[in-house]
Short mmCIF file of C-alpha atoms in Angstrom, two decimals:
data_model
loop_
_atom_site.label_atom_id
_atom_site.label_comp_id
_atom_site.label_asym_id
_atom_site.label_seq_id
_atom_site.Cartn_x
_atom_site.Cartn_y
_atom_site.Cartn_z
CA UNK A 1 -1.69 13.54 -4.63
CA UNK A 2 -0.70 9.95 -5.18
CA UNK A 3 -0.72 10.71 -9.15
CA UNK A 4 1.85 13.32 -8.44
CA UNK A 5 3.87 11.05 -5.85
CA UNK A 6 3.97 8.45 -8.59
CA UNK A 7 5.27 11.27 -10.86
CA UNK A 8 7.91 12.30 -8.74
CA UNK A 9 8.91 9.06 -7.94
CA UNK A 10 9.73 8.13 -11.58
CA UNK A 11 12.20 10.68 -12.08
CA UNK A 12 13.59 9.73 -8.67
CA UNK A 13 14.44 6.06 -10.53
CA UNK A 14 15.76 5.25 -13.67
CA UNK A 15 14.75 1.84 -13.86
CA UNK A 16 11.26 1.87 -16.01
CA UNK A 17 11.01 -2.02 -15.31
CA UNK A 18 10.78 -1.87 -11.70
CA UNK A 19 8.60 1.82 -11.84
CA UNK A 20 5.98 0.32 -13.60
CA UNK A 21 6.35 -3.32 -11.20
CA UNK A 22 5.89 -0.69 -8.48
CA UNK A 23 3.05 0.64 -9.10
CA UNK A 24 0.70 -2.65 -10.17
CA UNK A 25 1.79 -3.95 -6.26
CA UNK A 26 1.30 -0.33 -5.07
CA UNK A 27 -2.29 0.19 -6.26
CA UNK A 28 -3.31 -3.52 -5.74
CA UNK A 29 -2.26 -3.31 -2.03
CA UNK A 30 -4.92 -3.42 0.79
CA UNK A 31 -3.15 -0.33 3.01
CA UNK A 32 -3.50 1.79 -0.75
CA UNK A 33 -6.78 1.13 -1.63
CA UNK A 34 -7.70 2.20 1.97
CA UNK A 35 -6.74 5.39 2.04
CA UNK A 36 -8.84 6.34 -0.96
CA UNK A 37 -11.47 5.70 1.65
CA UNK A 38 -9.89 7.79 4.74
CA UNK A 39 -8.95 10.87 4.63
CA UNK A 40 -5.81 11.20 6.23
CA UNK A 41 -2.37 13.64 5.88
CA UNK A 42 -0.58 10.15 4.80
CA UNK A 43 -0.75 10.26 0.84
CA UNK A 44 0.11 14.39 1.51
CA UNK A 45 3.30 13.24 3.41
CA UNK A 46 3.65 10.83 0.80
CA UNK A 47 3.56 13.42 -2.08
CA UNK A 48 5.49 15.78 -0.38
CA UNK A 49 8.54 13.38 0.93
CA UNK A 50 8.58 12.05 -2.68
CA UNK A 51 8.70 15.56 -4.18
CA UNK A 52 11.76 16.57 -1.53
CA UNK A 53 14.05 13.45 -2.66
CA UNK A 54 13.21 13.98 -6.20
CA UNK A 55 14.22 17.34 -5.98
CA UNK A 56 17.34 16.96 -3.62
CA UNK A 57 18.64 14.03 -5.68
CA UNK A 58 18.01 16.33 -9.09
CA UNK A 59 20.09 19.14 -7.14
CA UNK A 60 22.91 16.47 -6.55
CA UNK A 61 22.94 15.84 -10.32
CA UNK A 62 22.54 19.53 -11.97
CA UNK A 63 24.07 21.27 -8.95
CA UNK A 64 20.99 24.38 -9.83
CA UNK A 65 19.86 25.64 -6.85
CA UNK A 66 16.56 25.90 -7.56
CA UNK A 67 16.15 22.40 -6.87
CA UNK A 68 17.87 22.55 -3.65
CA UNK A 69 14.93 25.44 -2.39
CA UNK A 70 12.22 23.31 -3.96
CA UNK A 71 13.50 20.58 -1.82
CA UNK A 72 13.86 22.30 1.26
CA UNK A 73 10.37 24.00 0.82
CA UNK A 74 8.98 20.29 -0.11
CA UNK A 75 10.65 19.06 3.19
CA UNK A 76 9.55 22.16 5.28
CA UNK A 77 5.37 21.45 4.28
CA UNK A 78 6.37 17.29 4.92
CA UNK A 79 7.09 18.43 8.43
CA UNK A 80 4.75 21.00 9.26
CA UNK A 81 1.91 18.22 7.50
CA UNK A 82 3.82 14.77 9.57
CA UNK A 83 6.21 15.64 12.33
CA UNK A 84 7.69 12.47 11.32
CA UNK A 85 9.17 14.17 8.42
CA UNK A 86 11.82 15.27 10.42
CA UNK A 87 13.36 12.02 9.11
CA UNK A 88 13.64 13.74 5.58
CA UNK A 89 15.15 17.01 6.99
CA UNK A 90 17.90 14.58 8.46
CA UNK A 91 18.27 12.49 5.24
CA UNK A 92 18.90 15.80 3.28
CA UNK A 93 21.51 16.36 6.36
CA UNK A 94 23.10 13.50 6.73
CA UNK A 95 23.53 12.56 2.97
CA UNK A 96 25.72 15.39 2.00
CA UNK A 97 27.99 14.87 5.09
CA UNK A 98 28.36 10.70 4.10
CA UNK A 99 29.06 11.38 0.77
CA UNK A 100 31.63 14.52 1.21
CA UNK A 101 32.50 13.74 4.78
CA UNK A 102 36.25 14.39 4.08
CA UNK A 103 35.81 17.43 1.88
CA UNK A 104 33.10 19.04 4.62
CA UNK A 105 35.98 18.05 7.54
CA UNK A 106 38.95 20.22 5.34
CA UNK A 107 36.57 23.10 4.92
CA UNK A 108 35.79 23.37 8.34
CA UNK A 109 39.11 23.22 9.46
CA UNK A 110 40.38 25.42 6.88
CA UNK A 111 37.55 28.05 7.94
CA UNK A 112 36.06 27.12 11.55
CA UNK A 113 34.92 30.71 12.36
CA UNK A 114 31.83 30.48 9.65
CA UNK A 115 31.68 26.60 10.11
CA UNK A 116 30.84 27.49 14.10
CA UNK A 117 28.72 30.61 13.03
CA UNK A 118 26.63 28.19 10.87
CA UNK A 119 26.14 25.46 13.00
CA UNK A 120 25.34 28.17 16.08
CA UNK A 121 22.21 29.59 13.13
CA UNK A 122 21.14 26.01 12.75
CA UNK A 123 20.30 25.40 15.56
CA UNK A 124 19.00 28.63 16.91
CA UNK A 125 16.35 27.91 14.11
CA UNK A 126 15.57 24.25 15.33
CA UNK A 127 15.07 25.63 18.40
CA UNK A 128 13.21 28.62 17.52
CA UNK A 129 10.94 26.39 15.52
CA UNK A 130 11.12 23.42 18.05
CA UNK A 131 7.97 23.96 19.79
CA UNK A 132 5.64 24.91 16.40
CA UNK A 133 6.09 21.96 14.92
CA UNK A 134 5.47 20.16 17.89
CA UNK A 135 9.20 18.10 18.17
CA UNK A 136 9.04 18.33 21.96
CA UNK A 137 5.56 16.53 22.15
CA UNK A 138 6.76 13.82 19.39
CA UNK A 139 9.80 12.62 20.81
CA UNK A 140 8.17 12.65 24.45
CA UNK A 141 6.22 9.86 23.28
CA UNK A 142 9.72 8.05 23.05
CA UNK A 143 9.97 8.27 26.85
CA UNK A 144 9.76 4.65 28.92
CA UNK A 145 8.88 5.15 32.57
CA UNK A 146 11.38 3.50 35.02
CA UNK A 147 9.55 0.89 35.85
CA UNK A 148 9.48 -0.29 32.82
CA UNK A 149 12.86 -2.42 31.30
CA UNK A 150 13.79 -0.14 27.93
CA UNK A 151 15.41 -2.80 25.82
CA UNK A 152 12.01 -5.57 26.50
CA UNK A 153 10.16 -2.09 25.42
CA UNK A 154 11.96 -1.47 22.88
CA UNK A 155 12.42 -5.22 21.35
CA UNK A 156 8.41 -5.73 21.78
CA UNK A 157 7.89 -2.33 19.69
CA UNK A 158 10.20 -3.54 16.58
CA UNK A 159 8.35 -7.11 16.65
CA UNK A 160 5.14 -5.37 16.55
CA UNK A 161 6.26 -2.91 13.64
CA UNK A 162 7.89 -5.98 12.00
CA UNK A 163 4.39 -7.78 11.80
CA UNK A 164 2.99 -4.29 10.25
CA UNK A 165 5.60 -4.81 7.53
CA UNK A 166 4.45 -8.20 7.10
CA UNK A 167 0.73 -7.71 6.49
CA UNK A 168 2.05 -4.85 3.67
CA UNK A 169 3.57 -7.54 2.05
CA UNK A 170 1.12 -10.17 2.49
CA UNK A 171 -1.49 -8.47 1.33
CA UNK A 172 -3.88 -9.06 4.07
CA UNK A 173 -4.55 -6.72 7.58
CA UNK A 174 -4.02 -8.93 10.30
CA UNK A 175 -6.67 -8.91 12.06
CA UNK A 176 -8.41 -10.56 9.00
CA UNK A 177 -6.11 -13.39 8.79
CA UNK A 178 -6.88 -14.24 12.50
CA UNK A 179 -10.18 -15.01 11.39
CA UNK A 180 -9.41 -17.54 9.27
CA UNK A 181 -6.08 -19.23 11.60
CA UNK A 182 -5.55 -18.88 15.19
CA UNK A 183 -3.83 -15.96 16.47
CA UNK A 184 -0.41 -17.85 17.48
CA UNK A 185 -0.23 -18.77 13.95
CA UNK A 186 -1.10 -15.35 12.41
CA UNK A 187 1.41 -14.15 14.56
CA UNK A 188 4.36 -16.28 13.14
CA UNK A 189 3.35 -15.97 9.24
CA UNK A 190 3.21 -12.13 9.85
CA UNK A 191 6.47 -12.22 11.60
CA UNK A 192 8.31 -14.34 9.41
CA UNK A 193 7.39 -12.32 6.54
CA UNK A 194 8.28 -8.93 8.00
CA UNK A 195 11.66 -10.24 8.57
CA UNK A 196 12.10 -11.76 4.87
CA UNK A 197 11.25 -8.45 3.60
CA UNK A 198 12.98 -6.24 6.03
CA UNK A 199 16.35 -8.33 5.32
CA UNK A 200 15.56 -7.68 1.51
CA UNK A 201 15.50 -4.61 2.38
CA UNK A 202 18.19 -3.85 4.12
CA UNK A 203 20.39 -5.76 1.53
CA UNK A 204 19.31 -3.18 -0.82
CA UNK A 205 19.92 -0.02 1.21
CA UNK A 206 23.27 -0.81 2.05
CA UNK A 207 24.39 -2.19 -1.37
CA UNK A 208 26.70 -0.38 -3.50
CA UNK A 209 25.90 -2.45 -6.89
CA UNK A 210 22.34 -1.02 -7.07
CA UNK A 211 21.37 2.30 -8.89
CA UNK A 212 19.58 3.90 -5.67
CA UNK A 213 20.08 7.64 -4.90
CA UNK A 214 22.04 7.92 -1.36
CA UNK A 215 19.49 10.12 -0.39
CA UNK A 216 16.42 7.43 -0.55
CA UNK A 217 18.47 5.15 1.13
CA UNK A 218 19.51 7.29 4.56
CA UNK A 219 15.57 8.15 4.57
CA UNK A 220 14.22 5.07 4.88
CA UNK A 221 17.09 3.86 7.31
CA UNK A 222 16.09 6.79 9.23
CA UNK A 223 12.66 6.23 9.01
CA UNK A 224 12.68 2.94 9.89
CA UNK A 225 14.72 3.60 12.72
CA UNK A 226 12.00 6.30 13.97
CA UNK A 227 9.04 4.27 13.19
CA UNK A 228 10.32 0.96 14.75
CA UNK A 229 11.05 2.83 18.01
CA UNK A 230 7.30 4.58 17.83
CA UNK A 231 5.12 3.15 20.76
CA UNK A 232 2.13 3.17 18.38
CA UNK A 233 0.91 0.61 16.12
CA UNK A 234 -0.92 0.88 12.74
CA UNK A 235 0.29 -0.36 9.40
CA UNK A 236 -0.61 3.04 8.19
CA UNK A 237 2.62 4.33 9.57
CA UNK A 238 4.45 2.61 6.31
CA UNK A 239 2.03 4.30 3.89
CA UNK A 240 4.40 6.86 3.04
CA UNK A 241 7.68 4.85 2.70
CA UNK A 242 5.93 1.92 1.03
CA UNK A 243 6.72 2.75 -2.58
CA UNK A 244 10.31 3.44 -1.95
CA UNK A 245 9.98 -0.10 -0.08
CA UNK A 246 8.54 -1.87 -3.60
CA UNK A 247 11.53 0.44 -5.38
CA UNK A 248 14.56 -0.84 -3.24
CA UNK A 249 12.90 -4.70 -2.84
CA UNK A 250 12.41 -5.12 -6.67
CA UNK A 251 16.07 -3.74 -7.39
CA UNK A 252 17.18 -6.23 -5.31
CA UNK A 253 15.30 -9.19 -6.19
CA UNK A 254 15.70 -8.48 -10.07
CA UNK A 255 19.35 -8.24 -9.75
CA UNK A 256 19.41 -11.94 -8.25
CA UNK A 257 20.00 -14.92 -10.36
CA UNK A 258 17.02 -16.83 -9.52
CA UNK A 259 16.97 -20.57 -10.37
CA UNK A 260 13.44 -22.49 -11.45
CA UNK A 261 12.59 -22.59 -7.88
CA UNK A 262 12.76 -19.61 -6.73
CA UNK A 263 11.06 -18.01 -9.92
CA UNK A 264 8.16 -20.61 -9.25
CA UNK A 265 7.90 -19.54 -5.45
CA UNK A 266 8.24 -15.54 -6.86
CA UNK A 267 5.22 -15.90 -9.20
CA UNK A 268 3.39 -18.19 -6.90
CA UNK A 269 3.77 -15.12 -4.51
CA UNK A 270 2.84 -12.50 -7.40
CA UNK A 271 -0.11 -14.26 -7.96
CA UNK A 272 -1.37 -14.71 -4.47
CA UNK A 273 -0.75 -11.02 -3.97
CA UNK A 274 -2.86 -9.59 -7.10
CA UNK A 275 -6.07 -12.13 -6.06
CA UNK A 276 -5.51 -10.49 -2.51
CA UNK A 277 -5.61 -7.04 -4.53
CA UNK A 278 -8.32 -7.52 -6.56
CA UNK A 279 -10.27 -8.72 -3.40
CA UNK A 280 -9.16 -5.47 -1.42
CA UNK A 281 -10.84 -3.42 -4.06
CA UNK A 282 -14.18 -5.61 -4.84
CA UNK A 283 -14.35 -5.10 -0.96
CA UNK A 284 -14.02 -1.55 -0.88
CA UNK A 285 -16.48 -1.20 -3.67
CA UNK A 286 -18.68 -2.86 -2.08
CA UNK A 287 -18.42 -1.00 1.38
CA UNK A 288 -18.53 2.75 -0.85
CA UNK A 289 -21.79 1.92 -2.27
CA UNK A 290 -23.62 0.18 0.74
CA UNK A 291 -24.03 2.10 3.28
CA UNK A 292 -25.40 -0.29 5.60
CA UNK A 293 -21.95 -2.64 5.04
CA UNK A 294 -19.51 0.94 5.55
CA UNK A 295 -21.50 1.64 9.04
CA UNK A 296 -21.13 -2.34 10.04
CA UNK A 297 -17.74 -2.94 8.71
CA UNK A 298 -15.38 -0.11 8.22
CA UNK A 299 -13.05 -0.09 10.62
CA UNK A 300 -14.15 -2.99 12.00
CA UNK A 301 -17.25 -1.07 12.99
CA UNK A 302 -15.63 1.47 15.25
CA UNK A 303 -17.53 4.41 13.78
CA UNK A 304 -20.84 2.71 13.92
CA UNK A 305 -23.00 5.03 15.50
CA UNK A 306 -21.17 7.82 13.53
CA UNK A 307 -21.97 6.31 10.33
CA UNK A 308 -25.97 5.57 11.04
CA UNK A 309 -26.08 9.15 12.53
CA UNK A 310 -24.82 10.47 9.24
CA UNK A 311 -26.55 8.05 6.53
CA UNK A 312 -29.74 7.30 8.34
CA UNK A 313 -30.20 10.49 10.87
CA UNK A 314 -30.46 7.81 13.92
CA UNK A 315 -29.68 9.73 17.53
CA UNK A 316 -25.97 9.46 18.80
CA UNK A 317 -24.72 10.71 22.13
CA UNK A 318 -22.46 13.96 21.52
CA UNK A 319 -18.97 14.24 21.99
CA UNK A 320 -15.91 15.55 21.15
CA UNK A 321 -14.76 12.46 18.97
CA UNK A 322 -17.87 11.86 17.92
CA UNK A 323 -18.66 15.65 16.54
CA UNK A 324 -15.04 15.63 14.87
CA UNK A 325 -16.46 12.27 13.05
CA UNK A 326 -20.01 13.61 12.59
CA UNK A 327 -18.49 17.12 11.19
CA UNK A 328 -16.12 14.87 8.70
CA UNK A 329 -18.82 12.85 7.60
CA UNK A 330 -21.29 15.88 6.43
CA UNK A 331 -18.60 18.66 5.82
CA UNK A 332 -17.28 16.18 2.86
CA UNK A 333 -19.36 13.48 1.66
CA UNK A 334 -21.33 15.69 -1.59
CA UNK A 335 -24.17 13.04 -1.09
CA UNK A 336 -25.47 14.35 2.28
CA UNK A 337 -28.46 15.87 2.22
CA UNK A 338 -29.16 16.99 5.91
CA UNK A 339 -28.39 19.79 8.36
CA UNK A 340 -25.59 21.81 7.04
CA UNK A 341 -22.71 21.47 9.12
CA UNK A 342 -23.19 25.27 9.62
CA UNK A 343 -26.04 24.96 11.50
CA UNK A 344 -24.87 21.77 13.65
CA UNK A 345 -21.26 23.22 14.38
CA UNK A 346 -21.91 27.04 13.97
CA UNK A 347 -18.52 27.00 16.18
CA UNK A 348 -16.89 25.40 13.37
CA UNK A 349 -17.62 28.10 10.57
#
């Protein structure tokens, strides 16, 4: 999956330079090198968004239609696998009406009867379709009670997504650094740097001297927008968008003049962030082959029990969270060697 993400995403860019930047900080980054340990539907979403914008943005460029279904099947599977790909369905929407906004205005004018007749099958689908995807149960987790003041909610939920974006680019999970400097302290680094690079960021979105396709840039403004205003927190959330985040960033920075300080402060940067890399992955390593480190540490031990039940056949106390882990854990690690998951969830077959 990431292999063909990385694919996709090179033929989404022209510049080689930055592609190849890209993925070094991609592959050396903590969040990365933790999802070859979990399986989750993020590198899938990440695949699959990738594939959509690569195959919208060729569409753009040959005008051949077949790249226009590709992308619409691509973006039909990222929603059905995230329902957060609905950003990407409204990227592919919006982008077309910003860049042709006063050609699409004169054709609906000149021929309102289909313009209505389209927009009235539009959404007759989304709402046809509303409830199997689950839209209605995602955006109800949007919802503040009244007691509550929205804008404090809503401010407190960006600075905690802001401090995600900072421990991407850091290079270290949070609650690691905490260890090592009091909390107040984490706090500010990991702010501070979520801003820095979300300004970057935003510089490059909405500049019109950089080579980015229009379509990568209303996704990730519309992604950001969704995430920032999603009452949940885990950095995991930026998995997806993170190589279009190196993409946009390095554009940016590269097309800078830098003077000797700020090339000293870049590489000083570069360098911390590879050691951090490098120690991501020796760490890793070391919890894949020791089982007794992956039962104590992954996760910060939150799947404890799970993990001795599996590796060691110690007793648990049954559950539905803890059969889901227990079925994970034996369905698809080729190593186990006890009951077949047939006979402990013959419900499951």
């Amino acid at each position: 999956m990431l292999v063909g993400s990385l694919y996709f995403l090179r033929k989404l860019f022209s510049a080689k330079r930055h592609f190849i930047w890209m993925i070094v900080l991609l592959l050396l980054n903590w969040n990365t090198i933790k999802f070859t340990l979990t399986p989750l539907s993020e590198m899938q979403f990440l695949f699959l968004s990738a594939g959509c914008l690569y195959f919208y943005s060729a569409f753009g460029e040959t005008r051949k239609k077949w790249y226009l279904l590709f992308s619409i099947i691509f973006c039909v599977l990222a929603i059905y696998t995230r329902t957060a790909g609905m950003s990407l369905g409204l990227a592919l929407v919006l982008t077309p009406l910003l860049e042709n906004g006063k050609k699409i205005l004169t054709l609906i004018r000149s021929n309102k009867l289909i313009a209505f007749g389209i927009a009235l099958g539009i959404s007759a689908i989304f709402v046809f379709q509303i409830n199997q995807y689950g839209v209605l149960k995602y955006l109800n987790y949007y919802r503040v009670s009244g007691e509550q003041n929205p804008l404090i909610i809503l401010l407190t939920t960006c600075w905690m997504h802001i401090q995600e974006i900072g421990e991407l680019f850091i290079n270290i999970p949070q609650s690691k650094a905490v260890t090592v400097v009091p909390p107040v302290v984490a706090m500010i680094l990991y702010t501070i740097a979520g801003l820095l690079f979300l300004c970057l960021l935003a510089k490059a979105i909405f500049s019109k001297k950089l080579e980015i396709p229009s379509v990568v840039r209303v996704y990730l403004f519309i992604y950001f927008l969704m995430i920032c205003c999603w009452p949940f927190f885990e950095v995991r959330f930026w998995f997806p968008v993170f190589p279009l985040m190196l993409m946009v960033i390095l554009a940016q920075v590269n097309s800078a003049g830098l003077n000797a300080m700020w090339m000293s402060l870049r590489n000083f940067y570069l360098g911390a962030y590879f050691l951090t890399g490098i120690f991501s992955i020796s760490y890793y390593s070391w919890l894949s082959f020791n089982r007794e480190a992956m039962a104590e540490h992954h996760d910060a031990g939150l799947w404890k029990k799970q993990y001795r039940a599996h590796f060691f056949g110690e007793p648990f106390k049954r559950g539905m969270f803890e059969d889901d882990a227990i079925y994970i854990l034996d369905k698809y690690d080729a190593a186990h060697k006890g009951v077949s998951v047939d006979q402990q969830f013959p419900e499951r077959r």
